[in-house]
mmCIF file of C-alpha atoms and ligand atoms in Angstrom:
data_model
loop_
_atom_site.group_PDB
_atom_site.id
_atom_site.type_symbol
_atom_site.label_atom_id
_atom_site.label_comp_id
_atom_site.label_asym_id
_atom_site.label_seq_id
_atom_site.Cartn_x
_atom_site.Cartn_y
_atom_site.Cartn_z
ATOM 1 C CA MET A 1 108.546 18.757 -68.770
ATOM 2 C CA SER A 2 107.834 15.316 -66.721
ATOM 3 C CA GLU A 3 104.610 13.729 -64.361
ATOM 4 C CA PRO A 4 104.359 15.511 -60.844
ATOM 5 C CA SER A 5 104.919 12.487 -59.301
ATOM 6 C CA GLN A 6 101.251 11.364 -56.791
ATOM 7 C CA THR A 7 102.896 13.013 -53.829
ATOM 8 C CA SER A 8 103.205 16.518 -55.516
ATOM 9 C CA ARG A 9 99.737 15.635 -56.879
ATOM 10 C CA THR A 10 98.577 14.778 -53.207
ATOM 11 C CA PHE A 11 100.581 18.497 -51.483
ATOM 12 C CA GLY A 12 98.297 19.548 -54.425
ATOM 13 C CA ARG A 13 94.987 19.737 -54.066
ATOM 14 C CA LEU A 14 95.392 19.771 -50.104
ATOM 15 C CA GLU A 15 96.740 22.947 -50.964
ATOM 16 C CA GLY A 16 94.174 24.226 -52.686
ATOM 17 C CA ALA A 17 91.275 22.740 -50.488
ATOM 18 C CA LEU A 18 93.276 24.477 -47.959
ATOM 19 C CA SER A 19 93.248 27.449 -49.420
ATOM 20 C CA LYS A 20 88.941 27.593 -50.162
ATOM 21 C CA LEU A 21 88.182 26.553 -46.627
ATOM 22 C CA PHE A 22 90.605 30.045 -45.307
ATOM 23 C CA THR A 23 91.360 32.706 -48.855
ATOM 24 C CA LYS A 24 88.058 33.807 -50.496
ATOM 25 C CA ALA A 25 87.709 33.911 -53.234
ATOM 26 C CA ALA A 26 86.912 37.231 -55.747
ATOM 27 C CA ALA A 27 88.017 38.901 -59.479
ATOM 28 C CA VAL A 28 90.016 41.230 -60.873
ATOM 29 C CA ALA A 29 86.732 43.935 -61.400
ATOM 30 C CA ALA A 30 89.140 46.305 -63.042
ATOM 31 C CA LEU A 31 93.159 48.050 -63.509
ATOM 32 C CA VAL A 32 94.439 51.241 -63.437
ATOM 33 C CA ASP A 33 97.652 52.620 -63.745
ATOM 34 C CA VAL A 34 97.155 55.359 -61.721
ATOM 35 C CA ALA A 35 101.054 56.324 -62.151
ATOM 36 C CA GLU A 36 103.909 55.047 -63.386
ATOM 37 C CA GLY A 37 104.540 52.109 -60.613
ATOM 38 C CA PHE A 38 101.252 52.029 -58.936
ATOM 39 C CA ARG A 39 98.541 50.381 -59.954
ATOM 40 C CA LEU A 40 94.900 50.149 -58.846
ATOM 41 C CA VAL A 41 93.425 46.868 -58.405
ATOM 42 C CA THR A 42 89.756 46.296 -57.770
ATOM 43 C CA LEU A 43 88.849 42.837 -56.598
ATOM 44 C CA ALA A 44 85.372 42.081 -56.691
ATOM 45 C CA GLY A 45 83.378 37.997 -55.422
ATOM 46 C CA LYS A 46 80.220 36.856 -53.524
ATOM 47 C CA ALA A 47 82.951 36.595 -50.960
ATOM 48 C CA LEU A 48 83.710 40.109 -50.122
ATOM 49 C CA GLY A 49 80.325 40.888 -49.153
ATOM 50 C CA GLY A 50 79.144 41.944 -46.108
ATOM 51 C CA VAL A 51 82.026 42.097 -44.921
ATOM 52 C CA GLU A 52 83.485 44.075 -41.787
ATOM 53 C CA TRP A 53 86.516 46.360 -42.707
ATOM 54 C CA VAL A 54 88.200 48.647 -40.159
ATOM 55 C CA PRO A 55 90.206 51.357 -42.744
ATOM 56 C CA GLY A 56 94.196 50.485 -42.217
ATOM 57 C CA GLN A 57 93.389 46.648 -41.437
ATOM 58 C CA LYS A 58 94.969 44.007 -44.405
ATOM 59 C CA VAL A 59 94.832 41.696 -47.014
ATOM 60 C CA GLN A 60 97.434 38.978 -48.066
ATOM 61 C CA GLY A 61 96.635 37.753 -51.379
ATOM 62 C CA MET A 62 97.689 33.780 -52.067
ATOM 63 C CA LEU A 63 100.733 34.744 -54.745
ATOM 64 C CA GLY A 64 100.408 30.574 -55.358
ATOM 65 C CA GLY A 65 102.286 28.195 -53.101
ATOM 66 C CA TRP A 66 102.071 29.695 -49.449
ATOM 67 C CA VAL A 67 103.782 32.760 -51.492
ATOM 68 C CA GLN A 68 101.607 35.480 -49.818
ATOM 69 C CA ARG A 69 102.483 39.277 -50.332
ATOM 70 C CA THR A 70 100.612 41.733 -47.882
ATOM 71 C CA TYR A 71 98.439 44.706 -49.536
ATOM 72 C CA THR A 72 95.964 47.377 -47.610
ATOM 73 C CA PRO A 73 92.224 47.576 -49.000
ATOM 74 C CA LEU A 74 91.885 50.549 -49.701
ATOM 75 C CA ALA A 75 87.971 50.726 -49.410
ATOM 76 C CA TRP A 76 85.825 48.050 -49.575
ATOM 77 C CA ASP A 77 81.956 47.946 -49.832
ATOM 78 C CA ALA A 78 80.375 45.387 -48.706
ATOM 79 C CA ALA A 79 77.184 45.962 -50.239
ATOM 80 C CA ALA A 80 78.612 45.180 -53.360
ATOM 81 C CA GLY A 81 80.990 43.600 -52.617
ATOM 82 C CA SER A 82 84.272 44.441 -54.134
ATOM 83 C CA MET A 83 87.519 46.392 -52.530
ATOM 84 C CA GLN A 84 90.904 48.170 -53.990
ATOM 85 C CA LEU A 85 94.609 48.639 -52.658
ATOM 86 C CA LEU A 86 96.980 50.484 -54.331
ATOM 87 C CA ALA A 87 99.877 48.718 -55.421
ATOM 88 C CA TYR A 88 103.590 49.757 -55.830
ATOM 89 C CA VAL A 89 104.600 47.706 -58.752
ATOM 90 C CA HIS A 90 108.148 47.852 -57.772
ATOM 91 C CA GLY A 91 111.388 45.398 -58.353
ATOM 92 C CA GLU A 92 111.011 41.707 -59.450
ATOM 93 C CA GLY A 93 109.676 40.227 -56.474
ATOM 94 C CA PRO A 94 107.069 37.624 -56.443
ATOM 95 C CA GLY A 95 104.534 40.557 -54.966
ATOM 96 C CA ALA A 96 105.557 42.941 -57.792
ATOM 97 C CA ALA A 97 104.782 40.830 -60.540
ATOM 98 C CA TRP A 98 101.705 39.027 -59.741
ATOM 99 C CA ALA A 99 100.472 43.040 -59.767
ATOM 100 C CA ARG A 100 101.990 44.020 -63.131
ATOM 101 C CA GLU A 101 101.439 40.612 -65.111
ATOM 102 C CA LEU A 102 97.359 40.968 -63.383
ATOM 103 C CA ARG A 103 94.420 41.756 -66.425
ATOM 104 C CA VAL A 104 90.451 41.851 -64.870
ATOM 105 C CA GLY A 105 88.776 39.014 -65.054
ATOM 106 C CA ASP A 106 91.992 37.181 -63.209
ATOM 107 C CA THR A 107 90.785 35.143 -60.471
ATOM 108 C CA CYS A 108 93.082 34.910 -56.133
ATOM 109 C CA ALA A 109 92.513 34.290 -53.013
ATOM 110 C CA LEU A 110 92.547 36.330 -49.419
ATOM 111 C CA PHE A 111 93.231 36.429 -46.236
ATOM 112 C CA GLY A 112 91.245 38.955 -44.914
ATOM 113 C CA PRO A 113 90.941 41.395 -44.113
ATOM 114 C CA ARG A 114 92.536 41.467 -40.702
ATOM 115 C CA GLY A 115 93.690 43.713 -37.720
ATOM 116 C CA SER A 116 96.939 45.976 -38.648
ATOM 117 C CA LEU A 117 96.574 50.357 -37.634
ATOM 118 C CA ASP A 118 93.330 50.710 -36.555
ATOM 119 C CA LEU A 119 92.511 54.132 -38.040
ATOM 120 C CA ASN A 120 89.655 54.583 -36.266
ATOM 121 C CA ALA A 121 90.861 53.886 -33.391
ATOM 122 C CA VAL A 122 93.716 57.652 -34.312
ATOM 123 C CA ALA A 123 92.913 60.961 -31.958
ATOM 124 C CA ARG A 124 92.949 63.599 -34.509
ATOM 125 C CA PRO A 125 95.719 66.317 -34.503
ATOM 126 C CA ALA A 126 97.413 63.221 -36.074
ATOM 127 C CA VAL A 127 100.613 62.316 -38.184
ATOM 128 C CA LEU A 128 100.619 59.472 -40.392
ATOM 129 C CA PHE A 129 104.238 59.029 -41.921
ATOM 130 C CA GLY A 130 104.612 56.767 -44.619
ATOM 131 C CA ASP A 131 106.040 55.331 -48.507
ATOM 132 C CA GLU A 132 104.184 54.703 -51.676
ATOM 133 C CA THR A 133 103.518 51.447 -49.511
ATOM 134 C CA SER A 134 100.358 53.143 -48.289
ATOM 135 C CA PHE A 135 98.243 55.608 -50.767
ATOM 136 C CA GLY A 136 96.134 53.115 -49.530
ATOM 137 C CA LEU A 137 96.182 53.391 -46.421
ATOM 138 C CA ALA A 138 96.273 57.386 -46.209
ATOM 139 C CA ARG A 139 93.115 57.300 -48.619
ATOM 140 C CA ALA A 140 91.573 55.070 -46.650
ATOM 141 C CA LEU A 141 91.046 57.511 -43.864
ATOM 142 C CA ARG A 142 88.044 58.859 -44.771
ATOM 143 C CA PHE A 143 86.690 56.012 -44.125
ATOM 144 C CA THR A 144 87.107 56.968 -40.661
ATOM 145 C CA PRO A 145 83.811 58.206 -38.270
ATOM 146 C CA ALA A 146 86.100 61.564 -38.039
ATOM 147 C CA GLY A 147 87.431 61.149 -41.316
ATOM 148 C CA ALA A 148 90.480 62.298 -42.812
ATOM 149 C CA GLN A 149 90.397 66.035 -42.470
ATOM 150 C CA GLY A 150 93.310 66.446 -38.595
ATOM 151 C CA VAL A 151 95.580 63.437 -40.042
ATOM 152 C CA HIS A 152 99.147 65.238 -41.619
ATOM 153 C CA LEU A 153 101.025 63.577 -44.394
ATOM 154 C CA VAL A 154 104.343 62.554 -44.577
ATOM 155 C CA LEU A 155 105.568 60.210 -47.216
ATOM 156 C CA GLU A 156 109.133 59.067 -47.374
ATOM 157 C CA VAL A 157 109.209 58.785 -51.762
ATOM 158 C CA THR A 158 111.021 57.655 -55.400
ATOM 159 C CA SER A 159 110.279 60.075 -57.473
ATOM 160 C CA ALA A 160 107.909 63.580 -55.670
ATOM 161 C CA ALA A 161 106.590 63.667 -58.887
ATOM 162 C CA GLY A 162 105.296 60.118 -59.415
ATOM 163 C CA ALA A 163 103.552 59.811 -56.112
ATOM 164 C CA ALA A 164 101.442 62.920 -56.234
ATOM 165 C CA ALA A 165 99.863 62.300 -59.468
ATOM 166 C CA ALA A 166 99.144 58.878 -57.853
ATOM 167 C CA LEU A 167 97.876 60.826 -55.015
ATOM 168 C CA ASP A 168 95.985 62.695 -56.926
ATOM 169 C CA ALA A 169 94.545 59.502 -59.235
ATOM 170 C CA ILE A 170 93.030 58.165 -56.678
ATOM 171 C CA GLY A 171 91.762 61.303 -54.421
ATOM 172 C CA VAL A 172 94.424 62.018 -51.559
ATOM 173 C CA ALA A 173 95.394 65.776 -50.956
ATOM 174 C CA GLY A 174 97.624 68.230 -49.025
ATOM 175 C CA ALA A 175 100.162 65.206 -48.410
ATOM 176 C CA HIS A 176 103.585 66.091 -47.225
ATOM 177 C CA LEU A 177 105.857 64.701 -50.169
ATOM 178 C CA VAL A 178 110.106 64.185 -49.675
ATOM 179 C CA GLU A 179 112.435 61.733 -52.021
ATOM 180 C CA ARG A 180 114.358 59.391 -50.524
ATOM 181 C CA ARG A 181 118.527 60.661 -50.363
ATOM 182 C CA PRO A 182 120.882 58.253 -50.141
ATOM 183 C CA GLU A 183 121.708 57.305 -46.596
ATOM 184 C CA ASP A 184 118.687 57.773 -45.397
ATOM 185 C CA VAL A 185 120.157 62.040 -45.569
ATOM 186 C CA HIS A 186 116.525 63.023 -45.980
ATOM 187 C CA LEU A 187 114.254 62.167 -42.766
ATOM 188 C CA GLY A 188 116.376 65.054 -41.618
ATOM 189 C CA GLU A 189 114.047 66.459 -43.848
ATOM 190 C CA VAL A 190 111.151 64.576 -42.298
ATOM 191 C CA GLN A 191 111.940 65.099 -39.063
ATOM 192 C CA GLU A 192 112.267 69.322 -39.416
ATOM 193 C CA TYR A 193 108.805 68.990 -41.051
ATOM 194 C CA THR A 194 107.624 66.564 -38.527
ATOM 195 C CA ALA A 195 108.673 68.756 -35.529
ATOM 196 C CA HIS A 196 106.880 71.683 -37.351
ATOM 197 C CA LEU A 197 104.437 69.923 -37.446
ATOM 198 C CA LEU A 198 104.336 68.685 -33.421
ATOM 199 C CA GLN A 199 104.938 72.572 -32.635
ATOM 200 C CA THR A 200 101.729 74.379 -33.973
ATOM 201 C CA ARG A 201 99.338 71.530 -34.736
ATOM 202 C CA SER A 202 98.495 70.082 -31.289
ATOM 203 C CA ILE A 203 99.925 66.381 -32.704
ATOM 204 C CA GLU A 204 97.835 63.489 -30.357
ATOM 205 C CA ALA A 205 99.065 60.922 -32.392
ATOM 206 C CA GLY A 206 100.399 59.337 -34.533
ATOM 207 C CA VAL A 207 99.756 56.631 -37.069
ATOM 208 C CA LEU A 208 103.650 55.821 -39.145
ATOM 209 C CA SER A 209 104.302 52.854 -42.171
ATOM 210 C CA GLY A 210 105.956 52.095 -44.736
ATOM 211 C CA LYS A 211 110.452 50.773 -43.829
ATOM 212 C CA ALA A 212 110.428 49.473 -40.688
ATOM 213 C CA THR A 213 114.139 51.961 -40.257
ATOM 214 C CA SER A 214 112.359 54.545 -41.119
ATOM 215 C CA ILE A 215 109.913 54.122 -38.277
ATOM 216 C CA GLN A 216 111.914 52.909 -35.202
ATOM 217 C CA ARG A 217 113.364 56.339 -35.877
ATOM 218 C CA MET A 218 110.358 58.337 -36.420
ATOM 219 C CA SER A 219 108.585 56.742 -33.355
ATOM 220 C CA LYS A 220 112.369 58.261 -31.564
ATOM 221 C CA GLN A 221 111.960 61.333 -32.842
ATOM 222 C CA LEU A 222 107.441 61.231 -31.956
ATOM 223 C CA ARG A 223 107.840 59.942 -28.787
ATOM 224 C CA GLN A 224 110.200 62.480 -27.782
ATOM 225 C CA LEU A 225 108.798 65.355 -28.500
ATOM 226 C CA GLY A 226 105.871 64.136 -26.538
ATOM 227 C CA VAL A 227 103.232 62.072 -28.865
ATOM 228 C CA PRO A 228 102.499 58.882 -25.848
ATOM 229 C CA ARG A 229 103.633 55.700 -27.057
ATOM 230 C CA SER A 230 99.777 54.254 -26.782
ATOM 231 C CA ARG A 231 98.913 57.294 -29.167
ATOM 232 C CA LEU A 232 101.221 56.117 -31.968
ATOM 233 C CA GLN A 233 100.678 52.916 -33.643
ATOM 234 C CA THR A 234 103.370 51.949 -35.670
ATOM 235 C CA LYS A 235 103.372 48.835 -38.652
ATOM 236 C CA ALA A 236 106.478 48.206 -41.197
ATOM 237 C CA TYR A 237 105.479 47.078 -44.552
ATOM 238 C CA TRP A 238 108.790 45.792 -45.674
ATOM 239 C CA ALA A 239 112.105 45.706 -44.627
ATOM 240 C CA PRO A 240 115.686 46.063 -47.162
ATOM 241 C CA GLY A 241 116.874 42.330 -48.213
ATOM 242 C CA LYS A 242 113.129 41.009 -46.399
ATOM 243 C CA THR A 243 110.725 39.251 -48.822
ATOM 244 C CA GLY A 244 107.469 39.051 -47.616
ATOM 245 C CA LEU A 245 107.456 40.979 -43.670
ATOM 246 C CA ASP A 246 104.289 39.997 -42.118
HETATM 247 C C1 LIG B 1 99.923 44.926 -43.260
HETATM 248 C C2 LIG B 1 101.231 45.618 -45.095
HETATM 249 C C3 LIG B 1 99.863 46.175 -45.874
HETATM 250 C C4 LIG B 1 100.380 46.798 -46.692
HETATM 251 N N1 LIG B 1 99.946 47.364 -47.800
HETATM 252 C C5 LIG B 1 100.076 47.090 -48.612
HETATM 253 C C6 LIG B 1 99.960 48.449 -49.932
HETATM 254 O O1 LIG B 1 98.970 48.186 -49.930
HETATM 255 N N2 LIG B 1 100.850 49.251 -51.020
HETATM 256 C C7 LIG B 1 101.988 48.660 -51.417
HETATM 257 O O2 LIG B 1 101.746 48.818 -52.134
HETATM 258 N N3 LIG B 1 102.248 47.522 -50.401
HETATM 259 C C8 LIG B 1 101.941 47.131 -49.659
HETATM 260 N N4 LIG B 1 103.274 46.935 -48.447
HETATM 261 C C9 LIG B 1 104.082 46.383 -49.013
HETATM 262 C C10 LIG B 1 104.331 44.702 -49.330
HETATM 263 O O3 LIG B 1 103.431 43.788 -48.893
HETATM 264 C C11 LIG B 1 105.470 44.492 -49.475
HETATM 265 O O4 LIG B 1 106.984 45.223 -50.779
HETATM 266 C C12 LIG B 1 106.215 43.722 -49.843
HETATM 267 O O5 LIG B 1 107.811 43.514 -50.219
HETATM 268 C C13 LIG B 1 106.214 43.530 -51.989
HETATM 269 O O6 LIG B 1 106.536 42.450 -52.103
HETATM 270 P P1 LIG B 1 107.983 42.404 -53.328
HETATM 271 O O7 LIG B 1 106.750 40.114 -53.823
HETATM 272 O O8 LIG B 1 106.797 42.828 -54.840
HETATM 273 O O9 LIG B 1 109.410 42.011 -52.796
HETATM 274 P P2 LIG B 1 109.318 40.940 -52.207
HETATM 275 O O10 LIG B 1 109.909 40.021 -52.177
HETATM 276 O O11 LIG B 1 108.555 41.094 -50.346
HETATM 277 O O12 LIG B 1 111.218 41.968 -51.483
HETATM 278 C C14 LIG B 1 111.420 41.920 -53.024
HETATM 279 C C15 LIG B 1 112.740 43.263 -52.133
HETATM 280 O O13 LIG B 1 112.276 44.326 -52.115
HETATM 281 C C16 LIG B 1 112.271 44.917 -51.438
HETATM 282 N N5 LIG B 1 110.649 46.036 -50.821
HETATM 283 C C17 LIG B 1 109.368 45.068 -50.390
HETATM 284 N N6 LIG B 1 109.272 46.602 -50.528
HETATM 285 C C18 LIG B 1 109.931 48.266 -51.063
HETATM 286 C C19 LIG B 1 109.564 48.493 -51.233
HETATM 287 N N7 LIG B 1 108.198 49.762 -51.152
HETATM 288 N N8 LIG B 1 110.787 49.483 -51.784
HETATM 289 C C20 LIG B 1 112.363 48.925 -51.754
HETATM 290 N N9 LIG B 1 112.015 48.544 -50.964
HETATM 291 C C21 LIG B 1 110.967 46.945 -51.687
HETATM 292 C C22 LIG B 1 112.911 44.028 -50.006
HETATM 293 O O14 LIG B 1 113.685 44.338 -49.148
HETATM 294 C C23 LIG B 1 113.815 42.889 -50.600
HETATM 295 O O15 LIG B 1 114.749 43.058 -50.981
HETATM 296 C C24 LIG B 1 102.345 45.849 -47.295
HETATM 297 C C25 LIG B 1 102.820 45.633 -45.827
HETATM 298 C C26 LIG B 1 101.864 45.052 -45.121
HETATM 299 C C27 LIG B 1 102.893 44.373 -44.308
#
């Protein structure tokens, strides 16, 4: 391999300096494979202490060479200087590779926490729709002043058994899981269930996360069924064919 040029060494130093300036340094304190494809990551460090975290916010992990991927803290202990995220490890993208290869003691640089969804502002009763990437968001509900009560979870997932095991392991109960089917035909079932919730539970608000196209359909349905736009929070976490959405 050839030696790095002066330009690339300078660029590397600049990258390091900028990263230090704007990010928080953390180290992996614990890793638990809670179910197949789901890794619970605990990060700790002085820089994570004293942080004001609003449940629903995001962090962005710098994975090297300006590549970053976004995750949702499911808990943040500002006194101890630690936070947790649940990574859905699928495919071969940089985020999946990062989560898969992490070892206890590894260091990383984080941006955030920064604004994304504001779970503190969600009126109850509410519907929270999402998928495997939204499990951390669902868990974070319990740190809102109103708690997780009154928020009905509706999640599209690849494997209901795997999803149920992961949710159970992180302490999220009562989610309605619908397995994905080709051409998104399962969204019919998701919408039937959501319509039933709206009729029977006087739903006041919606939080929509996960796959961009599913969010669009759910948003349209909730508005048609009378949930005002001002009571809908939406955030696409990923879209087919797009990388590192955010
Ligand atoms: C605000 C925010 C919060 C998020 N929180 C979490 C979180 O807590 N946990 C978590 O696991 N993820 C979370 N995500 C999603 C995560 O950032 C993306 O899934 C990201 O694309 C993963 O990076 P990657 O490098 O593995 O894949 P990429 O290189 O980004 O994508 C590679 C390919 O995989 C596809 N892809 C990406 N995600 C999925 C998916 N979930 N299912 C199927 N195909 C997919 C892409 O469309 C692309 O074709 C969040 C995203 C945002 C914007």
